[in-house]
Coordinates of C-alpha atoms in Angstrom, one line a residue:
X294 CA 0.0 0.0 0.0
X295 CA 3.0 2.8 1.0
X296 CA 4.1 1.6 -2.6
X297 CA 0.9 2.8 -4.3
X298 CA -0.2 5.7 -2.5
X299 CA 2.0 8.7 -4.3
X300 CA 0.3 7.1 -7.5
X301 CA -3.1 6.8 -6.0
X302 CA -6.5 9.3 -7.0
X303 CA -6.2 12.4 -4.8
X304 CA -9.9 12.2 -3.6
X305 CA -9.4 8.3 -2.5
X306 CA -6.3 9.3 -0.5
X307 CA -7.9 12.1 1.2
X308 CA -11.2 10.1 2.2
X309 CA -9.1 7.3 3.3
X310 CA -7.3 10.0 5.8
X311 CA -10.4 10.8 7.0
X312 CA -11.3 8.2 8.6
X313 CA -9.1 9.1 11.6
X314 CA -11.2 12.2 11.8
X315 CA -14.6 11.3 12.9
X316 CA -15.5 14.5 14.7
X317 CA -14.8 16.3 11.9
X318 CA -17.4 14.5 9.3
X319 CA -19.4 14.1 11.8
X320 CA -19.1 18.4 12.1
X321 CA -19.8 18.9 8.6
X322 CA -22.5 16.7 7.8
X323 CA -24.6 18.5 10.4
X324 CA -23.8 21.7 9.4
X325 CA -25.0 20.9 5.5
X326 CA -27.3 18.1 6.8
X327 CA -29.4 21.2 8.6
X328 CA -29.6 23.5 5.1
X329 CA -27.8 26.2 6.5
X330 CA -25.5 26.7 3.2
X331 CA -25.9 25.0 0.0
X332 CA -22.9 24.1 -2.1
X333 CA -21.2 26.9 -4.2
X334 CA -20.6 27.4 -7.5
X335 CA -16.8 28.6 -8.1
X336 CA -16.9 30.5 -11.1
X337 CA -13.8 32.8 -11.8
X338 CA -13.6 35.9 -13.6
X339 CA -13.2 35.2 -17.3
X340 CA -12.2 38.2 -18.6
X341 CA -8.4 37.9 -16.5
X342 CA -7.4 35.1 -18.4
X343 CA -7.4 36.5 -21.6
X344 CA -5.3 39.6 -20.5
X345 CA -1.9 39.4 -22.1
X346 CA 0.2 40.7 -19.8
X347 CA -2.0 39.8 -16.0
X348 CA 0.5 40.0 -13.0
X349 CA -1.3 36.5 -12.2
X350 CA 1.2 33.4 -13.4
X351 CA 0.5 30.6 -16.0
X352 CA -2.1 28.4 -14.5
X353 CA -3.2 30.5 -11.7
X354 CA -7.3 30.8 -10.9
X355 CA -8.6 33.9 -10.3
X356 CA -10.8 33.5 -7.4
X357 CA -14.8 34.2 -7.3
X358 CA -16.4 37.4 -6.1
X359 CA -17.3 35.9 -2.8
X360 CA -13.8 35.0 -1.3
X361 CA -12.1 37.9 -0.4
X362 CA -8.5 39.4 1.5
X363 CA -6.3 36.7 -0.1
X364 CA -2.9 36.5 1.8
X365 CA -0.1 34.8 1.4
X366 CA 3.5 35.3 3.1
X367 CA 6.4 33.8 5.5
X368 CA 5.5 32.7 8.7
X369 CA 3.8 35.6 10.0
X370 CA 5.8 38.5 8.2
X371 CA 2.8 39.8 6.4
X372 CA 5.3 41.9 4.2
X373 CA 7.5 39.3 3.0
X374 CA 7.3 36.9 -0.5
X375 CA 5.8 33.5 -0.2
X376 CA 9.0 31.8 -0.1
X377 CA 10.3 29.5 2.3
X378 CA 14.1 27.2 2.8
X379 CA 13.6 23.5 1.2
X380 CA 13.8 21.3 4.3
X381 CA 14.2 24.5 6.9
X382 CA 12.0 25.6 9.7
X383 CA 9.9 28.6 8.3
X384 CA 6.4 27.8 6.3
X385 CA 3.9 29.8 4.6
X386 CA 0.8 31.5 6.0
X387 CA -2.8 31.6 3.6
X388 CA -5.2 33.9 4.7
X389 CA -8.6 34.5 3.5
X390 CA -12.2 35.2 4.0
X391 CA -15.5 34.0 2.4
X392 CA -18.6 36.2 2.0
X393 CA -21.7 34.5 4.0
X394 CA -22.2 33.2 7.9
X395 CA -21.4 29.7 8.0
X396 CA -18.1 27.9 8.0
X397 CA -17.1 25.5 5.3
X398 CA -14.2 23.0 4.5
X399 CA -11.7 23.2 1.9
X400 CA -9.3 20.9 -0.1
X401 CA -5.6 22.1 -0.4
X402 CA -2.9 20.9 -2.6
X403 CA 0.0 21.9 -3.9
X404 CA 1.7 21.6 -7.9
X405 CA 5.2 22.0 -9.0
X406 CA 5.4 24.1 -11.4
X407 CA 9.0 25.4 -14.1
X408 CA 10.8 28.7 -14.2
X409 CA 7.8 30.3 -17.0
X410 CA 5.3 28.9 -14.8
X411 CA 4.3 26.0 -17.2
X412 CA 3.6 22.4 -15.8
X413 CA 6.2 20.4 -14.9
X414 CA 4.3 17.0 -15.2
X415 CA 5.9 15.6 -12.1
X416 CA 3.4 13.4 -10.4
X417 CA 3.2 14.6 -6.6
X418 CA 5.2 12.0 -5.7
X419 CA 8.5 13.3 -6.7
X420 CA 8.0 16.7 -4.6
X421 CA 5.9 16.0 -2.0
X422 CA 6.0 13.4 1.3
X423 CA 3.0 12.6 3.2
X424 CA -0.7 13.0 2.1
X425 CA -1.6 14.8 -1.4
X426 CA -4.2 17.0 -0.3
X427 CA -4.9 18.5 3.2
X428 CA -7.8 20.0 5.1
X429 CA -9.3 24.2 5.9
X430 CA -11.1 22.8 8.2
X431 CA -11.1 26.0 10.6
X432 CA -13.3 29.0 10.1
X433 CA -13.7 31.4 12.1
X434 CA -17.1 33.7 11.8
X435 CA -16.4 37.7 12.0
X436 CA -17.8 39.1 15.3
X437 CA -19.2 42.0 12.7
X438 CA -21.9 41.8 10.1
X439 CA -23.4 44.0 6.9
X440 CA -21.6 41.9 5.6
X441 CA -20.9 38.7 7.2
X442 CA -17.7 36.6 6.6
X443 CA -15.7 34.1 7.8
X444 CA -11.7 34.2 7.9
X445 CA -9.9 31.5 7.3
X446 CA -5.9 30.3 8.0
X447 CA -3.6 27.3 6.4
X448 CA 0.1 27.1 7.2
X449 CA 2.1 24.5 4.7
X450 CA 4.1 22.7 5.4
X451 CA 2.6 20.5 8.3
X452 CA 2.3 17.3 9.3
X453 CA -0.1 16.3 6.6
X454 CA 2.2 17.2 3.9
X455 CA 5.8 18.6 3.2
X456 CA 7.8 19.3 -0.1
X457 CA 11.1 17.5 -1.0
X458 CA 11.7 19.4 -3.9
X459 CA 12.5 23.1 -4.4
X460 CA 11.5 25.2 -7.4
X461 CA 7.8 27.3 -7.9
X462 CA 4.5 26.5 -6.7
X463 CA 0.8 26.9 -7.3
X464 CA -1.4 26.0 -3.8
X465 CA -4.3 25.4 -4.8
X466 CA -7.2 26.1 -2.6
X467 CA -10.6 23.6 -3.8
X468 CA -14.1 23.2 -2.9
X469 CA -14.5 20.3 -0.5
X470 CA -17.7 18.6 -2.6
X471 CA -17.0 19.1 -5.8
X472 CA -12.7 19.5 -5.9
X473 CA -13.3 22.5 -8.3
X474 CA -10.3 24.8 -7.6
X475 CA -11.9 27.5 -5.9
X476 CA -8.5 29.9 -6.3
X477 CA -4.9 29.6 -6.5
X478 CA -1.6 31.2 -5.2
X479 CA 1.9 31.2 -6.3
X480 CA 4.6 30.6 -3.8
X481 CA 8.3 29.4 -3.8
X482 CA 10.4 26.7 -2.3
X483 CA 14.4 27.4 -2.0
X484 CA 17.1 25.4 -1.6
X485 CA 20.0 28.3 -0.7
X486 CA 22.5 26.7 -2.7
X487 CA 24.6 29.6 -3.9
X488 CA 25.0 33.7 -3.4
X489 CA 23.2 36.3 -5.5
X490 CA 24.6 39.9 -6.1
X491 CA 22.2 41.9 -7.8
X492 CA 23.0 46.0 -9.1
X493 CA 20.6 48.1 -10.6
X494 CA 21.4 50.5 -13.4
X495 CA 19.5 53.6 -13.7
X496 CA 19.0 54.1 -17.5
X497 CA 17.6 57.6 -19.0
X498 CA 16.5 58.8 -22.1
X499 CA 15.1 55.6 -23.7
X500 CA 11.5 56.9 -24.3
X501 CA 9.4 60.3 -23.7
X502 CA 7.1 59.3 -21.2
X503 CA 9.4 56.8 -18.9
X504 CA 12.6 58.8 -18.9
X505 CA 13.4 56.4 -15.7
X506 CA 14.4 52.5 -16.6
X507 CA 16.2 50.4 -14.4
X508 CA 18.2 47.3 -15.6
X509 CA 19.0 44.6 -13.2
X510 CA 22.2 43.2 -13.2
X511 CA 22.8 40.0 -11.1
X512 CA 26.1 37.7 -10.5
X513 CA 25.4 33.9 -9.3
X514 CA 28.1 31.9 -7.3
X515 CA 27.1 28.6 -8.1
X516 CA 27.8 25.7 -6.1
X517 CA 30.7 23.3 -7.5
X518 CA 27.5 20.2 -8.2
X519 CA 26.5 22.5 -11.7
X520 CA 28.6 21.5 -14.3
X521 CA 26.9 23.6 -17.2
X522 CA 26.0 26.4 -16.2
X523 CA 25.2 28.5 -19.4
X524 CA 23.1 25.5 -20.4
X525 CA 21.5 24.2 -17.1
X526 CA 21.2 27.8 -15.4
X527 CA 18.8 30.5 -15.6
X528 CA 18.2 33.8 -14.1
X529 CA 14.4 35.9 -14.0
X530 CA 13.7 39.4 -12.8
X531 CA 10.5 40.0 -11.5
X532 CA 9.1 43.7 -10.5
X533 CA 6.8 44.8 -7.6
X534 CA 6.3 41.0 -7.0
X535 CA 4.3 40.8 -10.4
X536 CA 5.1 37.3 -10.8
X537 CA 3.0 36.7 -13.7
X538 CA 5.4 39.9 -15.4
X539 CA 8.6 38.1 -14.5
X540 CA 11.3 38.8 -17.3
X541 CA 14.1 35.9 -18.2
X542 CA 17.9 37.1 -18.5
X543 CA 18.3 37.6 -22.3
X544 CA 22.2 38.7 -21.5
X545 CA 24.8 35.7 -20.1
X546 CA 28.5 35.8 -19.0
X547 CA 30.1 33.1 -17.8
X548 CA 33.9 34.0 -18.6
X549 CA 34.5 34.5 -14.5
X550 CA 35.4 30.6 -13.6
X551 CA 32.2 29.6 -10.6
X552 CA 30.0 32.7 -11.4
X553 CA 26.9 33.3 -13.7
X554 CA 26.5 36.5 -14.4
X555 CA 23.0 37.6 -16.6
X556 CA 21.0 40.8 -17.0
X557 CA 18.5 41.6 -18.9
X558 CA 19.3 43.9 -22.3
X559 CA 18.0 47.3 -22.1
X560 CA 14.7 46.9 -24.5
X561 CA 13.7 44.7 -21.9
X562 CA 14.6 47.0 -19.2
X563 CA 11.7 48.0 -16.3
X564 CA 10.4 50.8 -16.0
X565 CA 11.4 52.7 -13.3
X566 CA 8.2 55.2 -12.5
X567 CA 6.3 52.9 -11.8
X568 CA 3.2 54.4 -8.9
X569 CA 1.6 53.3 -5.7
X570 CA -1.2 54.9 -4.2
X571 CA -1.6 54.4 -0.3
X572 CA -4.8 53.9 1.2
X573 CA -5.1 54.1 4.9
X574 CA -8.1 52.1 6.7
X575 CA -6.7 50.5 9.5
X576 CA -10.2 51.6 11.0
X577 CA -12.7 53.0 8.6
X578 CA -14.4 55.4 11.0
X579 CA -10.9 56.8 12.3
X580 CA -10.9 59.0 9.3
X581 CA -7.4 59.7 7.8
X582 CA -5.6 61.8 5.2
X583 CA -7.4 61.3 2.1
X584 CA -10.5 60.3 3.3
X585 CA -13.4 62.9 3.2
X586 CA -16.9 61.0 3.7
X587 CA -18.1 58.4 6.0
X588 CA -21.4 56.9 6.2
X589 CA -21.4 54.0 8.7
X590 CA -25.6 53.8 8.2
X591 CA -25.4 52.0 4.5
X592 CA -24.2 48.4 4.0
X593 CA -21.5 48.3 4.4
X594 CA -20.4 51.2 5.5
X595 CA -19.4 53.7 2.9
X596 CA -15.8 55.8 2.6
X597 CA -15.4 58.1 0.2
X598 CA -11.7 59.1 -0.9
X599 CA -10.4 62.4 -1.7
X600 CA -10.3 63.0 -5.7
X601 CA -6.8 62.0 -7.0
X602 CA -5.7 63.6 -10.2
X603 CA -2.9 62.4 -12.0
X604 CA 0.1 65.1 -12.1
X605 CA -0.8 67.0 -9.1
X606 CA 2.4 66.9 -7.0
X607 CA 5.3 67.2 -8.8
X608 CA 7.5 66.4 -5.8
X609 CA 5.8 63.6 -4.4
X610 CA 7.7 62.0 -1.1
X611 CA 9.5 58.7 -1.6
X612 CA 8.1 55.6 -0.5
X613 CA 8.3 51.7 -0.8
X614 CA 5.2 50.2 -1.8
X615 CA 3.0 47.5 0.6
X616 CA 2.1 45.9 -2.5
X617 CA 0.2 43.2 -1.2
X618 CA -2.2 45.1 1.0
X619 CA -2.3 44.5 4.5
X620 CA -5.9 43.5 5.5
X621 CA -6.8 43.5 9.3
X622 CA -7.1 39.7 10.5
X623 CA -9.3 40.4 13.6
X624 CA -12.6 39.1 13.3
X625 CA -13.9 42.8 14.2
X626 CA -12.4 43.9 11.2
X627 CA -15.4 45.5 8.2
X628 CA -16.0 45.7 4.7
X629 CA -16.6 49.1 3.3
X630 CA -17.3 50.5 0.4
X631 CA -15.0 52.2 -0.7
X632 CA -15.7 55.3 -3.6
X633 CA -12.8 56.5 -5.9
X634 CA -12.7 59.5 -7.8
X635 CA -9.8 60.6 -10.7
X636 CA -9.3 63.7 -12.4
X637 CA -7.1 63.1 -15.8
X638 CA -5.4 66.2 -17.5
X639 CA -6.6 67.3 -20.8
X640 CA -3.2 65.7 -22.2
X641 CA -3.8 62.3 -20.9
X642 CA -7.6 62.1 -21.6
X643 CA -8.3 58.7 -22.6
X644 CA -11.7 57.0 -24.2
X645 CA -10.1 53.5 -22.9
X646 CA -12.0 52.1 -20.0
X647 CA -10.8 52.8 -16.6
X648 CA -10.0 50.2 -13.6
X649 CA -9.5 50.3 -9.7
X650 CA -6.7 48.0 -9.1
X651 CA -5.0 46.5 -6.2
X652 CA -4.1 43.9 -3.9
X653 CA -7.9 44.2 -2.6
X654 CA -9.2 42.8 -5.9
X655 CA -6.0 40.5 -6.5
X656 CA -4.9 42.8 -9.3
X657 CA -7.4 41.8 -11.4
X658 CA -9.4 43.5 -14.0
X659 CA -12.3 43.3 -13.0
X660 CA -16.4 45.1 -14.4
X661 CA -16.9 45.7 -10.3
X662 CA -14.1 47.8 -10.5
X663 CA -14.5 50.0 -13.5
X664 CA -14.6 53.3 -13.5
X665 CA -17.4 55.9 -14.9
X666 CA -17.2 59.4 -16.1
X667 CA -19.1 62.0 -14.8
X668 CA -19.0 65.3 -17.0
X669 CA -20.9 67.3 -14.1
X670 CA -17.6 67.0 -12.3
X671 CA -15.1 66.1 -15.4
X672 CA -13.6 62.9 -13.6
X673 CA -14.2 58.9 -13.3
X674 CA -15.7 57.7 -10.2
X675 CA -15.2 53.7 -9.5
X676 CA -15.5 51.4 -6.4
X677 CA -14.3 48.5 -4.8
X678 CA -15.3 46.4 -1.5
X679 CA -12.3 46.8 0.9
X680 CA -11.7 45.2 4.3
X681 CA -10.2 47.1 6.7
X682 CA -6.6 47.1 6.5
X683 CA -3.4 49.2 4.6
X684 CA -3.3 49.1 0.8
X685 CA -1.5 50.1 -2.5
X686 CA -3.8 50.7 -5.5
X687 CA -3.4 52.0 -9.7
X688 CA -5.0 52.7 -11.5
X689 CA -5.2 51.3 -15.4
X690 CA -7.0 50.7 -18.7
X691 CA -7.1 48.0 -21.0
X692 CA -6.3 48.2 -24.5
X693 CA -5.8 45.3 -27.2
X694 CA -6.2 42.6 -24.3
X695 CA -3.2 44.3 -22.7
X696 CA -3.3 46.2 -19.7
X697 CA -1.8 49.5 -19.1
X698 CA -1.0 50.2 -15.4
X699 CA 1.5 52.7 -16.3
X700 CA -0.3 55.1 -18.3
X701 CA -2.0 57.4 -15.5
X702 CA 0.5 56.9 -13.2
X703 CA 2.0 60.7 -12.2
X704 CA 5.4 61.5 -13.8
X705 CA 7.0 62.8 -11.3
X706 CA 6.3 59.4 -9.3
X707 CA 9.3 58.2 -6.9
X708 CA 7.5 54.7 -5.3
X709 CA 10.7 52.9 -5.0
X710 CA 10.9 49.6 -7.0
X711 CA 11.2 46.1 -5.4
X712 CA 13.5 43.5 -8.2
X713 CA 13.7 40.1 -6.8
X714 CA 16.0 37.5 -8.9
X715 CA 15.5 33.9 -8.9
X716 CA 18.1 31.5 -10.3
X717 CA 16.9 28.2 -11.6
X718 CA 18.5 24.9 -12.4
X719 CA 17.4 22.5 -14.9
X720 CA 17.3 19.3 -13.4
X721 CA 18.6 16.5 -16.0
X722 CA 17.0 13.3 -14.3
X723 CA 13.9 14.8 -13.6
X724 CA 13.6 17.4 -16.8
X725 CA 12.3 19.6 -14.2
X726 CA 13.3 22.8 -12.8
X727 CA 14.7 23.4 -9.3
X728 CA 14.9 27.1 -7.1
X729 CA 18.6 27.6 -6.5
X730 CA 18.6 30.6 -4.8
X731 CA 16.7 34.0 -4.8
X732 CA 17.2 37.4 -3.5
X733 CA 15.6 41.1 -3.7
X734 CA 16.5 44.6 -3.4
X735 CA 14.5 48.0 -4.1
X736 CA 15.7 50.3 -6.1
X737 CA 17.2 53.7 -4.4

């Protein structure tokens, strides 16, 4: 039987392990038994998928209206990448919360995935020990309503399962009934073999708009087991943590003996100007700069935000972006609505539709979150559900399947840039990539 079961059906293997959890069936065949919550039907956002250049990675699902505040991080550094040492003691944290009163149980597992973020075809077997899916089997019901929701926490590895092989990862998060993937999140799985140096050159002049590029330059002490390195090595450059945006080393040097040097030529160069809004709403009705309406009698209660207008300040302070949004994880913590309003220059007026974006929607393009014009006032007005919390937002429109996050950002902008290189080894017996190393810097 230990012979069989990496090989075995993943819904088999997880009913079989739940037989030592009586209390537990037992728990959710009441809850549904009683009618309190008919089974959901998952049904992503379609119109993601088809964007060319989505910060969401190969494979990932987008998740459904109803499951909000998706985290995922170190251990309980809310701030830091999902990335953890292969066989070390640190693990990743998912947060989230689902719309509605009563709690649910989910399915979780875990694919390995290559450097682009295509399939690797390894059966589970080769990078994971243990059982092949695990349980949320936790929720815990918000203490607030209008509306209600309940929060939910998974940290992997555990004693259910744990990885034996480095490289990138989807964890996929599934509905319990039916094993639809409900949503899924990359994350990353290191082995520290190696050192990264990474430089960032500050280009000018290489178009009007974006005077500002920065080209990432990176030098990789490889450990004496590669042999090839030009052919079995490769370096990516992501921005902001954009995964989905992440840019392979087009440029290679290997002429100093035990490094691997790569950076990326400058036409494929980032750009360097690229803006963060803050929004402030630690507590919604402790009103802060920017904020100039509350309204805690609607449902839920309703903040409106000062009019931003692209431009204004043309020496704007310098700040490091909180990219993935900090939502509040006490069950006291609301949902508000949250109004934008944008006011675009003559000289950057723009028939292209207009989107809210941000960690609160999963950087999605999404029709909840598109903006209207209102000539009475000559600006868009948008909104976007928010739970309390700290958050960085764009704004950005869509053209030719392609979206432009760049276009009404201010000039002048001086957000500072996070780069974070990866260096990736091509595994000859398993024809399968492996995470050397990785490391990240901002840019100054």
């Amino acid at each position: 039987m230990a012979l069989l079961l990496p090989f075995m059906k993943d819904d088999f293997r997880l009913d079989f392990r739940l037989i030592r959890y009586p209390v537990l069936i037992l728990s959710f065949a009441l809850i549904h038994g009683c009618g309190i919550e008919s089974t959901r039907q998952y049904t992503a956002p379609p119109a993601e998928e088809m964007l060319e250049n989505s910060p969401m990675v190969k494979g990932q699902v987008a998740p459904p209206e109803h499951i909000r505040s998706i985290q995922l991080y170190r251990n309980d550094q809310k701030a830091s990448i999902p990335a953890f040492k292969l066989g070390g003691d640190d693990r990743i944290t998912l947060r989230f919360d689902e719309l509605g009163s009563s709690p649910r149980l989910f399915r979780v597992r875990v694919r390995h995935r290559n450097s682009d973020w295509s399939d690797s075809r390894l059966a589970p077997g080769f990078f994971l020990s243990g059982h092949r899916e695990d349980l949320i089997s936790r929720g815990q019901p918000a203490n607030v309503q209008r509306p209600d929701y309940v929060h939910y926490t998974y940290r992997f590895p555990n004693d259910e399962m744990q990885l034996t092989m480095s490289g990138n990862y989807l964890l996929q998060v599934l509905d319990y009934e039916t094993s639809q993937i409900v949503f899924s999140m990359p994350f990353f799985v290191y082995e520290e073999e190696g050192d990264i140096q990474i430089d960032l050159e500050r280009v000018f002049g290489m178009n009007a708009r974006y005077r500002l590029h920065h080209q990432p330059f990176s030098r990789y002490r490889y450990p004496s087991s590669v042999i090839s390195p030009f052919s079995d090595l490769s370096t990516w450059y992501v921005q902001n943590r954009f995964w989905g945006r992440a840019r392979k080393a087009d440029v290679q040097d290997i002429s100093e003996a035990g490094v691997y040097a790569t950076h990326l030529s400058r036409p494929q160069s980032f750009i360097g100007v690229y803006e963060f809004r803050p929004l402030n709403l630690r507590r919604y009705d402790d009103p802060r700069p920017g904020v100039i309406d509350i309204r805690s009698e609607t449902t839920p209660p309703q903040v409106t935000l000062r009019r931003d207008v692209v431009n204004l300040d043309v020496t704007p302070a310098t700040r490091a972006p909180a990219i993935h949004g900090r939502p509040r994880d006490d069950r006291n913590a609301r949902y508000v609505d949250v109004r934008f309003e944008l006011e675009i220059p003559e000289r950057e007026a723009t028939d292209l539709p207009i989107y809210i974006y941000g960690p609160f929607n999963n950087w999605m393009i999404s029709d909840q979150n598109r903006m209207e014009y209102r000539a009475s006032t000559n600006s868009y007005t948008g909104r976007a559900i928010i739970k309390e919390g700290e958050y960085d937002y764009k704004y950005a429109v869509v053209e030719d399947r392609r979206i432009d996050d760049l276009r009404l950002d201010d000039m002048f902008a001086s957000t500072r840039q996070e780069y974070t290189v990866l260096v990736y080894f091509r595994d000859p017996v398993l024809q399968a990539e492996r995470l050397m190393n990785m490391n990240s810097s901002f840019s100054y």
